[in-house]
Amino acid sequence: MRQYSDMSTRYGAVDEEDPPLRPPRIEAVPWSATADASPRMHQLLSGREQEELVNIATVVDADRTTGPLFLAGTNADYVYSVDHGIVRVIRDIVNGDRQIVAFMFPGDLVGLAASGRYVNSAEPVTPCRLYRYPIKALRRLLATDPLLELHLLVKASHELRASQRILSIIAREPVYERLACFVALLMRQEGLFDRRSRQLVIPMTRFDIADYLAAAPETLARCFRQLEDMNKIQRVGARLIQIIDDDFFAGFGKVL
Amino acid sequence: MRQYSDMSTRYGAVDEEDPPLRPPRIEAVPWSATADASPRMHQLLSGREQEELVNIATVVDADRTTGPLFLAGTNADYVYSVDHGIVRVIRDIVNGDRQIVAFMFPGDLVGLAASGRYVNSAEPVTPCRLYRYPIKALRRLLATDPLLELHLLVKASHELRASQRILSIIAREPVYERLACFVALLMRQEGLFDRRSRQLVIPMTRFDIADYLAAAPETLARCFRQLEDMNKIQRVGARLIQIIDDDFFAGFGKVL
DNA sequence: CGGCTCTTTGAGCGTTCTCAAAGGGTGTGG
DNA sequence: CCACACCCTTTGAGAACGCTCAAAGAGCCG
């Protein structure tokens, strides 16, 4: 467990160790068209909103060794925003199987609830830092700040789109296409893809990817090999690949 | 085309023809626990909010012959709420395949947008009536009514849960389990299941169910037969089944 | 160096998909 | 009024893809 945590540290090292504390951020593609007309991620929170949020927040640091952030079915007392690192949001299926419904990256909100209970469990994938907001305080804030409320609504819409996107990815056959979509998603994430070396860091295990794409980890390994045989990628290490055919992945990344 | 429309009319006849116009409704399971502690659907809109919405809304009637409500990629000028009938929300995959990301029932909101464009297409599954709200007017309303904004946020969370649920259903193997989950979902819908006769109306075609559960329509037919052989259901007609083993479906309906 | 976990590869099997065709119900046209 | 045409549904047969089980390889840490 220990060394696995450290392994994650190396592979998922998007942020250097102990970065200076940044204000909370919530990012999303807004509803309306922006000036440049390209669907880009925007930082939704104003400086004042960030202050308001900091006032009710506590900082949480976690990694794979520290256990789940919260478990499905328990009292939903907090909502989290990701500052750095990656969190997986999990829904347990019946017989030991589980589905990762989302990977949460910096700028994302974690802690969906219904009837006072968390709907999913959340666990760190890499070492990560989150802001934790008590729901009661957050609701008080929302009642007095309609603009913040609007921003959360925009963010919720963004998460809904993301969920529908992974839905349409899972529906795809064969599996190597799902993997291509997943690689395209990772390439869009800040800090994982190095344009110069054309290398992409894969911060999660094959098991994680398998639970995300609804496939077996062995199949994933075969699909990586398949993409290599197709001359679309080059495997540098288990968690590091080089992108050979950009257009190929651009095609799979077209979906919003 | 014509007779198919009429067929849908018969099978999907949740509401009698030309019901009196009801005020707009938006339904969801709220975040917080309610008094009865059971996760039940609630009507979110107050009488005043319904009035405000009616003031900016127009009524739209549609069925399978009238074509899509809107197409993915077109300007997102309106949001819709379903009064009665069923709407499918579709995302096109590559080679003619498509994924139904959601069936929208009365009380649901349709018209998710990003950067000013609809993300999905929406088409009537049964004859239906919707309220159509211009987005501009709706945003003005939201700016002046924080409570309405909160209700939309709760509704968006509800849709997100629904999307994650179908995600975890699709991930299931074998397909007959997906179908069992789907049947359990339909049983929860108002007006489709008759408790006395134990009969369930299936308002959509095998193709629709296939595009929803990420399976081939032929496989769906086989799975219906399989459930019958297992003595879980009895096929009365293509779009009407009798539930034999309630506990079986209750088990698959457990997921939020 | 040994132990651990993650990753890769192989072989055999099972489920689902595809292609094909027949059956059923409904509206239309003769 | 009946027969036809259309679409949806069902069933069958064969092929393909992915899963399971098994085992070896690789990287990291103590």
Short mmCIF file of N, CA, C and O in Angstrom, two decimals, chain A residues 174-242:
data_model
loop_
_atom_site.label_atom_id
_atom_site.label_comp_id
_atom_site.label_asym_id
_atom_site.label_seq_id
_atom_site.Cartn_x
_atom_site.Cartn_y
_atom_site.Cartn_z
N PRO A 174 -15.70 -1.09 -30.33
CA PRO A 174 -14.99 -1.91 -29.37
C PRO A 174 -14.35 -1.09 -28.26
O PRO A 174 -14.41 0.13 -28.28
N VAL A 175 -13.69 -1.79 -27.33
CA VAL A 175 -13.18 -1.13 -26.14
C VAL A 175 -12.02 -0.19 -26.45
O VAL A 175 -11.85 0.83 -25.79
N TYR A 176 -11.24 -0.50 -27.50
CA TYR A 176 -10.09 0.38 -27.76
C TYR A 176 -10.56 1.79 -28.12
O TYR A 176 -9.83 2.76 -27.92
N GLU A 177 -11.79 1.90 -28.63
CA GLU A 177 -12.33 3.23 -28.90
C GLU A 177 -12.65 3.97 -27.61
O GLU A 177 -12.44 5.17 -27.51
N ARG A 178 -13.15 3.22 -26.64
CA ARG A 178 -13.38 3.84 -25.33
C ARG A 178 -12.07 4.37 -24.78
O ARG A 178 -12.00 5.48 -24.26
N LEU A 179 -11.04 3.53 -24.91
CA LEU A 179 -9.74 3.94 -24.39
C LEU A 179 -9.23 5.17 -25.13
O LEU A 179 -8.66 6.08 -24.52
N ALA A 180 -9.45 5.22 -26.43
CA ALA A 180 -9.03 6.39 -27.21
C ALA A 180 -9.74 7.64 -26.72
O ALA A 180 -9.12 8.71 -26.58
N CYS A 181 -11.03 7.52 -26.43
CA CYS A 181 -11.78 8.66 -25.88
C CYS A 181 -11.18 9.07 -24.54
O CYS A 181 -11.02 10.27 -24.26
N PHE A 182 -10.85 8.08 -23.73
CA PHE A 182 -10.29 8.37 -22.41
C PHE A 182 -8.95 9.08 -22.53
O PHE A 182 -8.69 10.06 -21.82
N VAL A 183 -8.12 8.61 -23.43
CA VAL A 183 -6.82 9.27 -23.65
C VAL A 183 -7.04 10.71 -24.11
O VAL A 183 -6.37 11.64 -23.64
N ALA A 184 -8.03 10.90 -25.00
CA ALA A 184 -8.33 12.26 -25.47
C ALA A 184 -8.76 13.15 -24.31
O ALA A 184 -8.41 14.33 -24.25
N LEU A 185 -9.52 12.57 -23.37
CA LEU A 185 -9.94 13.34 -22.20
C LEU A 185 -8.73 13.74 -21.35
O LEU A 185 -8.61 14.89 -20.93
N LEU A 186 -7.84 12.78 -21.12
CA LEU A 186 -6.66 13.07 -20.29
C LEU A 186 -5.79 14.15 -20.94
O LEU A 186 -5.23 15.00 -20.26
N MET A 187 -5.70 14.10 -22.28
CA MET A 187 -4.87 15.07 -22.98
C MET A 187 -5.36 16.49 -22.76
O MET A 187 -4.59 17.44 -22.83
N ARG A 188 -6.67 16.63 -22.52
CA ARG A 188 -7.22 17.97 -22.30
C ARG A 188 -6.96 18.47 -20.88
O ARG A 188 -7.10 19.66 -20.62
N GLN A 189 -6.63 17.57 -19.99
CA GLN A 189 -6.44 17.99 -18.60
C GLN A 189 -5.13 18.73 -18.43
O GLN A 189 -4.10 18.36 -19.01
N GLU A 190 -5.21 19.75 -17.62
CA GLU A 190 -4.04 20.57 -17.34
C GLU A 190 -2.94 19.73 -16.70
O GLU A 190 -3.19 19.01 -15.73
N GLY A 191 -1.74 19.78 -17.25
CA GLY A 191 -0.58 19.23 -16.57
C GLY A 191 -0.27 17.77 -16.84
O GLY A 191 0.73 17.26 -16.35
N LEU A 192 -1.11 17.09 -17.61
CA LEU A 192 -0.86 15.67 -17.86
C LEU A 192 -0.13 15.45 -19.19
O LEU A 192 0.64 14.51 -19.33
N PHE A 193 -0.36 16.34 -20.15
CA PHE A 193 0.21 16.16 -21.48
C PHE A 193 1.30 17.21 -21.71
O PHE A 193 1.07 18.40 -21.53
N ASP A 194 2.46 16.71 -22.10
CA ASP A 194 3.57 17.61 -22.41
C ASP A 194 3.69 17.76 -23.92
O ASP A 194 4.03 16.80 -24.62
N ARG A 195 3.41 18.95 -24.41
CA ARG A 195 3.32 19.16 -25.87
C ARG A 195 4.68 18.95 -26.55
O ARG A 195 4.74 18.55 -27.72
N ARG A 196 5.74 19.27 -25.83
CA ARG A 196 7.05 19.13 -26.46
C ARG A 196 7.40 17.66 -26.70
O ARG A 196 7.62 17.24 -27.83
N SER A 197 7.39 16.89 -25.62
CA SER A 197 7.79 15.48 -25.76
C SER A 197 6.63 14.63 -26.28
O SER A 197 6.82 13.46 -26.59
N ARG A 198 5.42 15.22 -26.33
CA ARG A 198 4.22 14.52 -26.76
C ARG A 198 3.89 13.36 -25.81
O ARG A 198 3.26 12.38 -26.20
N GLN A 199 4.33 13.47 -24.57
CA GLN A 199 4.10 12.40 -23.60
C GLN A 199 2.92 12.72 -22.71
O GLN A 199 2.73 13.87 -22.29
N LEU A 200 2.13 11.69 -22.42
CA LEU A 200 0.95 11.84 -21.58
C LEU A 200 1.09 10.99 -20.32
O LEU A 200 1.34 9.79 -20.40
N VAL A 201 0.94 11.63 -19.17
CA VAL A 201 0.95 10.93 -17.89
C VAL A 201 -0.43 10.35 -17.65
O VAL A 201 -1.45 11.03 -17.83
N ILE A 202 -0.48 9.08 -17.26
CA ILE A 202 -1.75 8.44 -16.91
C ILE A 202 -1.75 8.24 -15.40
O ILE A 202 -1.11 7.32 -14.89
N PRO A 203 -2.49 9.09 -14.69
CA PRO A 203 -2.32 9.14 -13.23
C PRO A 203 -3.01 8.01 -12.49
O PRO A 203 -2.79 7.86 -11.30
N MET A 204 -3.84 7.22 -13.15
CA MET A 204 -4.61 6.19 -12.44
C MET A 204 -4.23 4.79 -12.93
O MET A 204 -3.63 4.63 -13.98
N THR A 205 -4.56 3.79 -12.13
CA THR A 205 -4.20 2.41 -12.45
C THR A 205 -5.10 1.85 -13.56
O THR A 205 -6.13 2.43 -13.89
N ARG A 206 -4.69 0.70 -14.09
CA ARG A 206 -5.53 0.01 -15.08
C ARG A 206 -6.87 -0.38 -14.46
O ARG A 206 -7.88 -0.43 -15.14
N PHE A 207 -6.85 -0.69 -13.18
CA PHE A 207 -8.10 -1.05 -12.50
C PHE A 207 -9.06 0.15 -12.48
O PHE A 207 -10.26 0.00 -12.72
N ASP A 208 -8.50 1.33 -12.21
CA ASP A 208 -9.33 2.53 -12.21
C ASP A 208 -9.93 2.77 -13.59
O ASP A 208 -11.13 3.04 -13.73
N ILE A 209 -9.08 2.69 -14.60
CA ILE A 209 -9.57 2.92 -15.97
C ILE A 209 -10.62 1.88 -16.32
O ILE A 209 -11.63 2.18 -16.96
N ALA A 210 -10.38 0.64 -15.88
CA ALA A 210 -11.32 -0.43 -16.16
C ALA A 210 -12.68 -0.14 -15.52
O ALA A 210 -13.72 -0.27 -16.16
N ASP A 211 -12.67 0.28 -14.25
CA ASP A 211 -13.92 0.59 -13.57
C ASP A 211 -14.60 1.82 -14.16
O ASP A 211 -15.80 2.03 -13.98
N TYR A 212 -13.83 2.65 -14.84
CA TYR A 212 -14.38 3.85 -15.45
C TYR A 212 -14.99 3.52 -16.82
O TYR A 212 -16.07 4.00 -17.15
N LEU A 213 -14.31 2.69 -17.59
CA LEU A 213 -14.74 2.39 -18.96
C LEU A 213 -15.56 1.11 -19.05
O LEU A 213 -15.88 0.67 -20.15
N ALA A 214 -15.90 0.53 -17.92
CA ALA A 214 -16.70 -0.69 -17.90
C ALA A 214 -16.05 -1.79 -18.72
O ALA A 214 -16.64 -2.34 -19.65
N ALA A 215 -14.80 -2.09 -18.40
CA ALA A 215 -14.08 -3.16 -19.09
C ALA A 215 -13.19 -3.85 -18.06
O ALA A 215 -13.06 -3.40 -16.92
N ALA A 216 -12.56 -4.97 -18.46
CA ALA A 216 -11.65 -5.67 -17.57
C ALA A 216 -10.26 -5.05 -17.72
O ALA A 216 -9.89 -4.62 -18.81
N PRO A 217 -9.49 -5.00 -16.62
CA PRO A 217 -8.14 -4.43 -16.70
C PRO A 217 -7.28 -5.13 -17.75
O PRO A 217 -6.48 -4.47 -18.42
N GLU A 218 -7.45 -6.44 -17.89
CA GLU A 218 -6.68 -7.17 -18.90
C GLU A 218 -7.01 -6.67 -20.30
O GLU A 218 -6.14 -6.53 -21.16
N THR A 219 -8.30 -6.40 -20.51
CA THR A 219 -8.71 -5.87 -21.81
C THR A 219 -8.06 -4.52 -22.07
O THR A 219 -7.62 -4.24 -23.19
N LEU A 220 -7.97 -3.70 -21.02
CA LEU A 220 -7.33 -2.40 -21.17
C LEU A 220 -5.88 -2.55 -21.62
O LEU A 220 -5.42 -1.86 -22.53
N ALA A 221 -5.16 -3.49 -20.98
CA ALA A 221 -3.76 -3.73 -21.36
C ALA A 221 -3.68 -4.11 -22.83
O ALA A 221 -2.84 -3.60 -23.58
N ARG A 222 -4.59 -5.00 -23.25
CA ARG A 222 -4.61 -5.41 -24.66
C ARG A 222 -4.91 -4.23 -25.57
O ARG A 222 -4.35 -4.12 -26.67
N CYS A 223 -5.80 -3.34 -25.13
CA CYS A 223 -6.16 -2.19 -25.97
C CYS A 223 -5.00 -1.21 -26.09
O CYS A 223 -4.79 -0.62 -27.16
N PHE A 224 -4.23 -1.04 -25.03
CA PHE A 224 -3.03 -0.20 -25.12
C PHE A 224 -2.10 -0.78 -26.18
O PHE A 224 -1.56 -0.08 -27.02
N ARG A 225 -1.94 -2.10 -26.11
CA ARG A 225 -1.08 -2.76 -27.09
C ARG A 225 -1.64 -2.56 -28.50
O ARG A 225 -0.90 -2.29 -29.45
N GLN A 226 -2.95 -2.67 -28.62
CA GLN A 226 -3.61 -2.53 -29.90
C GLN A 226 -3.35 -1.13 -30.48
O GLN A 226 -3.01 -1.01 -31.66
N LEU A 227 -3.50 -0.10 -29.65
CA LEU A 227 -3.24 1.26 -30.10
C LEU A 227 -1.79 1.43 -30.53
O LEU A 227 -1.48 2.19 -31.45
N GLU A 228 -0.90 0.70 -29.83
CA GLU A 228 0.50 0.75 -30.21
C GLU A 228 0.73 0.07 -31.56
O GLU A 228 1.42 0.59 -32.43
N ASP A 229 0.09 -1.09 -31.74
CA ASP A 229 0.20 -1.81 -33.02
C ASP A 229 -0.37 -0.98 -34.17
O ASP A 229 0.09 -1.06 -35.30
N MET A 230 -1.38 -0.17 -33.85
CA MET A 230 -1.98 0.70 -34.87
C MET A 230 -1.14 1.95 -35.09
O MET A 230 -1.49 2.79 -35.91
N ASN A 231 -0.05 2.05 -34.31
CA ASN A 231 0.85 3.19 -34.44
C ASN A 231 0.19 4.51 -34.06
O ASN A 231 0.45 5.55 -34.66
N LYS A 232 -0.68 4.42 -33.07
CA LYS A 232 -1.32 5.65 -32.56
C LYS A 232 -0.59 6.17 -31.32
O LYS A 232 -0.60 7.37 -31.06
N ILE A 233 -0.03 5.24 -30.55
CA ILE A 233 0.72 5.64 -29.36
C ILE A 233 1.99 4.79 -29.27
O ILE A 233 2.16 3.81 -30.01
N GLN A 234 2.84 5.21 -28.35
CA GLN A 234 4.02 4.41 -28.00
C GLN A 234 4.01 4.28 -26.49
O GLN A 234 3.91 5.29 -25.79
N ARG A 235 4.09 3.03 -25.99
CA ARG A 235 4.12 2.87 -24.54
C ARG A 235 5.52 3.13 -24.01
O ARG A 235 6.45 2.40 -24.36
N VAL A 236 5.65 4.16 -23.19
CA VAL A 236 6.95 4.46 -22.58
C VAL A 236 7.07 3.67 -21.28
O VAL A 236 8.08 3.05 -21.01
N GLY A 237 6.04 3.74 -20.47
CA GLY A 237 5.96 2.95 -19.24
C GLY A 237 4.51 2.62 -19.02
O GLY A 237 3.66 2.96 -19.84
N ALA A 238 4.22 1.96 -17.92
CA ALA A 238 2.83 1.57 -17.68
C ALA A 238 1.94 2.79 -17.53
O ALA A 238 0.77 2.77 -17.88
N ARG A 239 2.52 3.87 -17.01
CA ARG A 239 1.70 5.06 -16.73
C ARG A 239 2.16 6.26 -17.52
O ARG A 239 1.93 7.40 -17.13
N LEU A 240 2.82 6.00 -18.62
CA LEU A 240 3.33 7.10 -19.44
C LEU A 240 3.35 6.64 -20.89
O LEU A 240 3.98 5.64 -21.22
N ILE A 241 2.64 7.37 -21.75
CA ILE A 241 2.63 7.01 -23.16
C ILE A 241 2.98 8.23 -24.00
O ILE A 241 2.84 9.37 -23.55
N GLN A 242 3.44 7.94 -25.22
CA GLN A 242 3.72 9.01 -26.15
C GLN A 242 2.68 9.00 -27.25
O GLN A 242 2.38 7.95 -27.82
#
